[in-house]
Coordinates of C-alpha atoms and ligand atoms in Angstrom, one line a residue:
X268 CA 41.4 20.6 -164.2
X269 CA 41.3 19.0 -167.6
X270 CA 38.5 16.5 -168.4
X271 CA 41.1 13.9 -169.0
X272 CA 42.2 14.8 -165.0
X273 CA 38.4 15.0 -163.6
X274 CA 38.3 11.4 -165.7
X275 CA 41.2 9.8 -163.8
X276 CA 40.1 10.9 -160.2
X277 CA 36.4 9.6 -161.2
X278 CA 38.0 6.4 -162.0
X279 CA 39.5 6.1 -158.6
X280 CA 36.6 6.7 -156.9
X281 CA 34.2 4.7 -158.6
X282 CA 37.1 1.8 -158.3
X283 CA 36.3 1.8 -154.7
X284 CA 32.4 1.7 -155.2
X285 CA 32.3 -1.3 -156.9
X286 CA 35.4 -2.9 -155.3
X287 CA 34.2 -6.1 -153.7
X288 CA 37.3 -7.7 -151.3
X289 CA 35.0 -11.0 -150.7
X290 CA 34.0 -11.4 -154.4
X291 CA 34.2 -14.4 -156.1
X292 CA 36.1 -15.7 -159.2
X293 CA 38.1 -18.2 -161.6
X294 CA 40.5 -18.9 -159.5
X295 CA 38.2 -20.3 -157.4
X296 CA 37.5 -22.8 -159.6
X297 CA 41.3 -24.2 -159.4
X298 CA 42.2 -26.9 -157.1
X299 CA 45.3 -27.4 -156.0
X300 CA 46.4 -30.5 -154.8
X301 CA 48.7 -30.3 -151.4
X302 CA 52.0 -32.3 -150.5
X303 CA 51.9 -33.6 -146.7
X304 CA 55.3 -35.1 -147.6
X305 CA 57.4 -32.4 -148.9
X306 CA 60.7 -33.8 -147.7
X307 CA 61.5 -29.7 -147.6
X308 CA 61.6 -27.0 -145.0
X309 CA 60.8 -23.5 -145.6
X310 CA 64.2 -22.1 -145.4
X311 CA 64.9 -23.9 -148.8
X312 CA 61.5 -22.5 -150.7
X313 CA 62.9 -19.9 -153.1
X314 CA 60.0 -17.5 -154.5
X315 CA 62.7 -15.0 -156.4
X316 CA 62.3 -14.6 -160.2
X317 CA 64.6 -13.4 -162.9
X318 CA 62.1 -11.7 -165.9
X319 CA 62.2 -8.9 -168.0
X320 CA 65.8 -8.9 -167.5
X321 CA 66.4 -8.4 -164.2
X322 CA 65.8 -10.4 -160.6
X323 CA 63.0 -9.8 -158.3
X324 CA 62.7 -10.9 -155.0
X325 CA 58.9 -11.4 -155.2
X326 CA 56.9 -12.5 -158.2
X327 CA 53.8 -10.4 -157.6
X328 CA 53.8 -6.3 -158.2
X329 CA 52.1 -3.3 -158.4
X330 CA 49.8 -2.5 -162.0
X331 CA 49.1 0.2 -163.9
X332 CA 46.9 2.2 -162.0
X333 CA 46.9 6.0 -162.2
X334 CA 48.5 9.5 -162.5
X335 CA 47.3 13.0 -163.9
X336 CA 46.3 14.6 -160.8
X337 CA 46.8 15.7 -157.3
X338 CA 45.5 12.5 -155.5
X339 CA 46.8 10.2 -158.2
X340 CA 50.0 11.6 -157.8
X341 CA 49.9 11.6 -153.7
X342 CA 48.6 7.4 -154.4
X343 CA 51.6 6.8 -157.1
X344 CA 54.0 8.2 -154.3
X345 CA 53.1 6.0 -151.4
X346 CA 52.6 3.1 -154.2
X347 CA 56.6 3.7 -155.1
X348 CA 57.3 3.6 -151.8
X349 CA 55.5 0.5 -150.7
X350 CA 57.8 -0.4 -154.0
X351 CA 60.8 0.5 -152.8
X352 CA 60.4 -1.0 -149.6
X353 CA 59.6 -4.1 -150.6
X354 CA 61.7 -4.3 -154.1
X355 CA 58.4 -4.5 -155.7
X356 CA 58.1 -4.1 -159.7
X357 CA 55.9 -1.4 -160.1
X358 CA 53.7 0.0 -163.1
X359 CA 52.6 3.9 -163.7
X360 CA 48.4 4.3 -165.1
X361 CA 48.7 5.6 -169.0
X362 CA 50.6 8.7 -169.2
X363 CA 48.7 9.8 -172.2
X364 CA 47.6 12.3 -170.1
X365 CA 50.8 13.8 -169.4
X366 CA 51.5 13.8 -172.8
X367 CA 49.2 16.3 -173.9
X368 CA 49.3 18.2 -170.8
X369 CA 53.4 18.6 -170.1
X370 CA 52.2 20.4 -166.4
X371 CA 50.9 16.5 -165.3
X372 CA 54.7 15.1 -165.8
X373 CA 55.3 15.3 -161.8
X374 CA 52.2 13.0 -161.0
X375 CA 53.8 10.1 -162.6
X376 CA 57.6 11.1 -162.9
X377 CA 57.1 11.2 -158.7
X378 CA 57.4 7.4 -159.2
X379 CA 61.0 7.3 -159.9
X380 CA 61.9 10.4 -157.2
X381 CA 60.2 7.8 -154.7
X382 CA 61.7 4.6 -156.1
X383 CA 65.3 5.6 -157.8
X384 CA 66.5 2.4 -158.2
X385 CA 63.3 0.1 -158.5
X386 CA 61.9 -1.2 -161.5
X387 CA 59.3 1.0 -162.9
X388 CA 57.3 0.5 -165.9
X389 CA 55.5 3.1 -168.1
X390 CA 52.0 2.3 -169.6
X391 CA 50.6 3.9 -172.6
X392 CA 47.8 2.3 -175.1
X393 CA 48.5 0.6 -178.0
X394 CA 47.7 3.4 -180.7
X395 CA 50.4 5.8 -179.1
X396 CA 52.9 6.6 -181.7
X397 CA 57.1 5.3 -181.3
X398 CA 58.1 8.6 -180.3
X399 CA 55.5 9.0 -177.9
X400 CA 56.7 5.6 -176.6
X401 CA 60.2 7.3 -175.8
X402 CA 58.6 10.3 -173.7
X403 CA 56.5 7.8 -171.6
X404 CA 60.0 6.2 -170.8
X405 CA 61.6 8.8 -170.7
X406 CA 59.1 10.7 -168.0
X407 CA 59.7 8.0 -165.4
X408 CA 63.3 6.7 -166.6
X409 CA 61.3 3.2 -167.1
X410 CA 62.9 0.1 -167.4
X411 CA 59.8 -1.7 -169.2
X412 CA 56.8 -0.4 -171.1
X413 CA 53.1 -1.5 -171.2
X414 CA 51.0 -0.7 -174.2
X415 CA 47.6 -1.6 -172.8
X416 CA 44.6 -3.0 -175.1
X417 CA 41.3 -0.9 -174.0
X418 CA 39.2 -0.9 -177.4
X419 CA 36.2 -2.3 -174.6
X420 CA 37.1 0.6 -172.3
X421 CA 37.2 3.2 -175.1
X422 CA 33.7 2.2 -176.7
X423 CA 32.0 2.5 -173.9
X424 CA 33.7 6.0 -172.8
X425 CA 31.7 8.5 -175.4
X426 CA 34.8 10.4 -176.2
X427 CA 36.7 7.4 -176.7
X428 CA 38.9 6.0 -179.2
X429 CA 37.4 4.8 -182.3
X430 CA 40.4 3.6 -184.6
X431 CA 42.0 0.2 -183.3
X432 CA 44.0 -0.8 -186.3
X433 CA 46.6 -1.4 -184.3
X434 CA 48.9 -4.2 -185.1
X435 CA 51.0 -2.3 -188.0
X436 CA 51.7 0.3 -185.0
X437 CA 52.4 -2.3 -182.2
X438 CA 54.7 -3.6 -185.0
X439 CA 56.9 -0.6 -185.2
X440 CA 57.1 -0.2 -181.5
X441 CA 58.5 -3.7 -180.5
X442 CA 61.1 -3.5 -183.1
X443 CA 62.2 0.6 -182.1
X444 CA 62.3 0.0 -178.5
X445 CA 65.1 -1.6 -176.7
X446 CA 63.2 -1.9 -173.3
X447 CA 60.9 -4.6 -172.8
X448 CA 57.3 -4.1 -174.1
X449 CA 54.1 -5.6 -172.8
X450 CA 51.2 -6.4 -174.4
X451 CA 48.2 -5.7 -172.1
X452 CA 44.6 -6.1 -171.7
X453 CA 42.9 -4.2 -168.8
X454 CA 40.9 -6.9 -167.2
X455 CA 39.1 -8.2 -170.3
X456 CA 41.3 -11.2 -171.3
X457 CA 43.0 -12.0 -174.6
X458 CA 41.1 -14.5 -176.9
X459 CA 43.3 -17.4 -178.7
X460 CA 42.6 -14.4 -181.8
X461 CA 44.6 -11.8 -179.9
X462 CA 47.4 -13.9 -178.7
X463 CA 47.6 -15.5 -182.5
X464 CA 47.9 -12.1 -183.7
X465 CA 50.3 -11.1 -180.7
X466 CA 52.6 -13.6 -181.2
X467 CA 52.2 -13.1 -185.3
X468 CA 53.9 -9.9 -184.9
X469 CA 56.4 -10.8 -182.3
X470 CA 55.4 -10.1 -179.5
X471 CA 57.5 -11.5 -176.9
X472 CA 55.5 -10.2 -173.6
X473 CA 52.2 -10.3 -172.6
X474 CA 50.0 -9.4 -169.3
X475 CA 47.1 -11.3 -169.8
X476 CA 44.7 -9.2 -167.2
X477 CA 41.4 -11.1 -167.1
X478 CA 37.9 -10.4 -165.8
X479 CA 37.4 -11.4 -162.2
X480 CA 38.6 -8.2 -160.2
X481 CA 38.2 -4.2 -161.4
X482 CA 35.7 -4.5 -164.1
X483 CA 36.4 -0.9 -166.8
X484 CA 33.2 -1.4 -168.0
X485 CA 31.2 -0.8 -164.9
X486 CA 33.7 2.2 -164.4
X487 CA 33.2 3.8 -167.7
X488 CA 29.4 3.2 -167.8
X489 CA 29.5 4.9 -164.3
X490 CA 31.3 7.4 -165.8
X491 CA 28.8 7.8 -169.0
X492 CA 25.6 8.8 -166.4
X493 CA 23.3 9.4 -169.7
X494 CA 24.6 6.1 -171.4
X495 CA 23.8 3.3 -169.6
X496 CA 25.3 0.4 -171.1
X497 CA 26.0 -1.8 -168.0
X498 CA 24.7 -5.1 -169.2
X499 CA 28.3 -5.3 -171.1
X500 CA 30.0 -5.6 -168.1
X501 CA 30.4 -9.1 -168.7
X502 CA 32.3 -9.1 -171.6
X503 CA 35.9 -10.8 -171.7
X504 CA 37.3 -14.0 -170.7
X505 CA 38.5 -14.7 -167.0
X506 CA 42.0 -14.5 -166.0
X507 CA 42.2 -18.4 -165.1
X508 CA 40.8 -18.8 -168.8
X509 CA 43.4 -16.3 -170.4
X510 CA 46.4 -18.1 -168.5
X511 CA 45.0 -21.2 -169.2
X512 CA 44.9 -20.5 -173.4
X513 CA 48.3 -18.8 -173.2
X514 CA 50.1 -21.8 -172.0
X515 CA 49.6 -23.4 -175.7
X516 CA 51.4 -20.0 -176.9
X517 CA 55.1 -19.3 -176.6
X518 CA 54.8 -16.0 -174.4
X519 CA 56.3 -15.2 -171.3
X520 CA 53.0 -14.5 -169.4
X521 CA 51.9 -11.9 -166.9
X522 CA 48.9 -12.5 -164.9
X523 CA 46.9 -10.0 -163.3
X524 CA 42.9 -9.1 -163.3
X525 CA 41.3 -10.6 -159.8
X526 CA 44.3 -11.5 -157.7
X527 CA 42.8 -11.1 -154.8
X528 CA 45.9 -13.0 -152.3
X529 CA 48.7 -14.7 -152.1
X530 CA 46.9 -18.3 -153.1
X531 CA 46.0 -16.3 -156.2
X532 CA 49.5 -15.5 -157.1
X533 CA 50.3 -19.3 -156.7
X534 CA 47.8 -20.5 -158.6
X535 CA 49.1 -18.3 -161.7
X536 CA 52.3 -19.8 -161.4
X537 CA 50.7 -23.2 -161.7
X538 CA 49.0 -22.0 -164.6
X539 CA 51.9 -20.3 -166.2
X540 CA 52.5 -16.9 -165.7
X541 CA 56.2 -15.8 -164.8
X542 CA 54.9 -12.9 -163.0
X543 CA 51.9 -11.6 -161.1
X544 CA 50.1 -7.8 -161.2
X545 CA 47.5 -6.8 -158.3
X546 CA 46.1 -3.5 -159.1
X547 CA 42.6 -3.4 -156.7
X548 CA 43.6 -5.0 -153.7
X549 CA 46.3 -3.0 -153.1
X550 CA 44.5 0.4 -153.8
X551 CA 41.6 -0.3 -152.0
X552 CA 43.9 0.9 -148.3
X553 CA 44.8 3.5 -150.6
X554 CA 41.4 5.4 -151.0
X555 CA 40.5 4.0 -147.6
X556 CA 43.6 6.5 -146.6
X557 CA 46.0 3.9 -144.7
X558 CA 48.8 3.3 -146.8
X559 CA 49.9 1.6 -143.6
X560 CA 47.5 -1.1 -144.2
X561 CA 49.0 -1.8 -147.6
X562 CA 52.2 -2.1 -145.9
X563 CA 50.6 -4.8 -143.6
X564 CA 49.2 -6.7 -146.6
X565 CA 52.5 -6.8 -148.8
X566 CA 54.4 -8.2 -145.3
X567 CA 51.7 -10.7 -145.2
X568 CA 52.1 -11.9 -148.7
X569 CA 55.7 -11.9 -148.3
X570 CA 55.5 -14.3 -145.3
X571 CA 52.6 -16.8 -147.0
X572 CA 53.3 -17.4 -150.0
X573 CA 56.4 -19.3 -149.4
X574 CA 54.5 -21.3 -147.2
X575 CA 51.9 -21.9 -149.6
X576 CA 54.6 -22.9 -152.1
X577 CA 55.7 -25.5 -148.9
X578 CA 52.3 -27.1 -149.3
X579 CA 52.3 -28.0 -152.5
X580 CA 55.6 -29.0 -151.7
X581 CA 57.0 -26.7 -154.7
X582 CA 60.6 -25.2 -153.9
X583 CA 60.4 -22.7 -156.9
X584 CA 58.5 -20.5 -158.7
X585 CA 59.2 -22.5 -161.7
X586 CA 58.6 -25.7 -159.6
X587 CA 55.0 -24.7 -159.6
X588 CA 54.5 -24.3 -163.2
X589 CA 54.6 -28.1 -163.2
X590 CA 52.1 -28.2 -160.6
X591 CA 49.4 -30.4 -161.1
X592 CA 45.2 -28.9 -160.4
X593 CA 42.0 -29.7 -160.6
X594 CA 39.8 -27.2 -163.0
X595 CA 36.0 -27.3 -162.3
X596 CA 33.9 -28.7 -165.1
X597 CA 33.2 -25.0 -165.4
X598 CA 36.5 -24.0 -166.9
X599 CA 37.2 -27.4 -168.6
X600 CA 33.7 -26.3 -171.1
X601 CA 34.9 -23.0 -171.4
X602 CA 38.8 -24.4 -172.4
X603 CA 37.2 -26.9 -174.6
X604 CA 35.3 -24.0 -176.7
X605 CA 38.8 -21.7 -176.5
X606 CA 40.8 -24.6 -177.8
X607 CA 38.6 -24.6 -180.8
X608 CA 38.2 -20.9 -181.4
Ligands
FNR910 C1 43.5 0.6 -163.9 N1 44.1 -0.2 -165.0 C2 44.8 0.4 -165.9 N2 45.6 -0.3 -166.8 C3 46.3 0.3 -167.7 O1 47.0 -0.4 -168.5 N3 46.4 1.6 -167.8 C4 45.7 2.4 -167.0 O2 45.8 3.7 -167.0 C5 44.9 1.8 -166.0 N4 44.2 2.6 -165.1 C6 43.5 2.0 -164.0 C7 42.9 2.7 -163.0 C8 42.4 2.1 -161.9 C9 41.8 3.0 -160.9 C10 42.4 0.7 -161.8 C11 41.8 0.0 -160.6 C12 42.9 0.0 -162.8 C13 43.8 -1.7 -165.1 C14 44.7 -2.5 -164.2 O3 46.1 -2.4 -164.6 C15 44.3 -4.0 -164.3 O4 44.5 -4.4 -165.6 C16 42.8 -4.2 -163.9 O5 42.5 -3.3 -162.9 C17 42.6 -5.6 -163.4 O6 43.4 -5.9 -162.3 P1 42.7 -5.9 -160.8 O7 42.4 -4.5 -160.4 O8 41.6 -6.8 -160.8 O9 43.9 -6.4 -159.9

């Protein structure tokens, strides 16, 4: 095995060391505010959503996670076809990988051959060149691309990436690429900087994946045993902060980084975001080894979050982006500063 492949089993299993199902977060410092007079019953709350051209049934999906190896291809397998079972959007890890090593196409293209008619999005980073964008689509028939944002990630990882002049590249890709292409962080945030320069460029979509769940530097620094550099690990702005800054932007928002349940998904419709991406919480049954619990957990989701949408006495997802909530003082400083930035 390459040490690209040892790097993406490692990151699995440290994932599930740190992974903390009771920890805390921004979205705990949202209030919503509940509607004991909805005049609505829950056969009329509609939580479907048309994005990225097409209509889902559920606004929340599966995030870039993994591929490159044996047991990330046996986890993208029963991931696409908790996907397909649920008409779930679903995202492949960064098949850089299985660029430079053409044997590793299988762990991700196993996606599609579990999911033909699902939609499926490929992820590379953002310094892959146009051509390279076509492959990764190509490899899982995609009908969406990623380009992630990992300059944190790669500093930390002592083989990493050094260049990130990227803007000139993302640039090219956006306008050579027909399919729709996200710009993503991996659970750092974007500053009011990066969206500026996002939206500068044209950038239409962006996943805004904020701190508050999986944290990439603890994994890297885990990774690095002679290079301790874990007091970074709290570097990036929150998710609830991200969202929150990206509403004064013109972007059709993702939000992922910390969703932890279905409350979670609501309250990033409040705050903006069009669509939701869980990466964590549903791998955790994964590397536990019960993909049947992930099945539980999806059928639980699917049966709340309607009825949280009833309390708040919201009939639609884009009902609840007019939501009214009560930040904490907490993030009202921190959107103060970000305003100003
Ligand atoms: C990730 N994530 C990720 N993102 C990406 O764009 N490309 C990738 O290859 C990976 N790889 C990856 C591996 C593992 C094991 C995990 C858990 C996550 C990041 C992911 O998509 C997301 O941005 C963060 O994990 C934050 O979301 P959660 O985990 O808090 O829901």
């Amino acid at each position: 095995m390459s040490k690209a492949a040892q790097r993406k089993n490692e990151h699995l299993s440290i994932f599930e060391k740190y992974y903390n199902p009771k920890a805390t977060n921004d979205f705990d410092e949202i209030r919503l505010i509940p509607n004991l007079l909805p005049e609505l019953s829950l056969s009329e709350i509609d939580p479907r959503i048309d994005f990225l051209n097409h209509h889902f049934p559920h606004s929340f999906f599966i995030n870039a996670m993994t591929g490159g190896t044996a047991r990330a291809q046996e986890i993208n397998a029963q991931l696409a076809s908790v996907a397909n079972k649920f008409h779930l959007a679903m995202a492949v890890g960064s098949q850089k990988i299985a660029l430079a090593e053409p044997e590793l196409r299988q762990t991700f293209s196993v996606v599609r051959q579990a999911n033909p008619d699902g939609f499926i999005i490929a992820n590379l980073n953002a310094n892959q060149n146009v051509q390279q964008v076509k492959e990764a689509i190509a490899m899982i028939d995609a009908n969406a691309v990623q380009l992630h944002l990992n300059s944190l990630q790669e500093l930390i990882n002592s083989t990493g990436d050094r260049n990130f002049h990227l803007l000139a590249n993302i640039d090219k890709i956006i306008n050579s690429i027909e399919k729709p292409v996200i710009l993503k962080s991996v659970g750092f945030g974007l500053s009011p900087h990066d969206l500026r320069s996002l939206q500068d460029i044209g950038v239409k979509y962006v996943d805004v994946s904020g701190t508050g769940g999986t944290n990439f530097i603890q994994i890297e620094n885990q990774q690095n045993k002679t290079h301790q550099l874990a007091y970074l690990s709290e570097l990036g702005l929150s998710t609830v902060e991200t969202l929150r800054v990206a509403q004064n932007f013109p972007f059709e928002t993702i939000a992922s980084g910390g969703i932890r349940n279905p409350l979670d998904v609501v309250k990033s419709h409040v705050l903006g975001a069009k669509m939701v991406g869980v990466s964590g919480t549903f791998l955790h049954p994964l590397i536990k080894k019960e993909p049947q619990e992930l099945e539980l957990l999806i059928e639980q989701w699917i049966e709340v979050l309607p009825k949280i949408m009833l309390m708040l006495g919201k009939k639609s997802i884009a009902d609840l982006a007019k939501a009214k909530y009560i930040p904490s003082i907490k993030l009202t400083n921190a959107g103060d500063f970000l305003d100003k930035s």
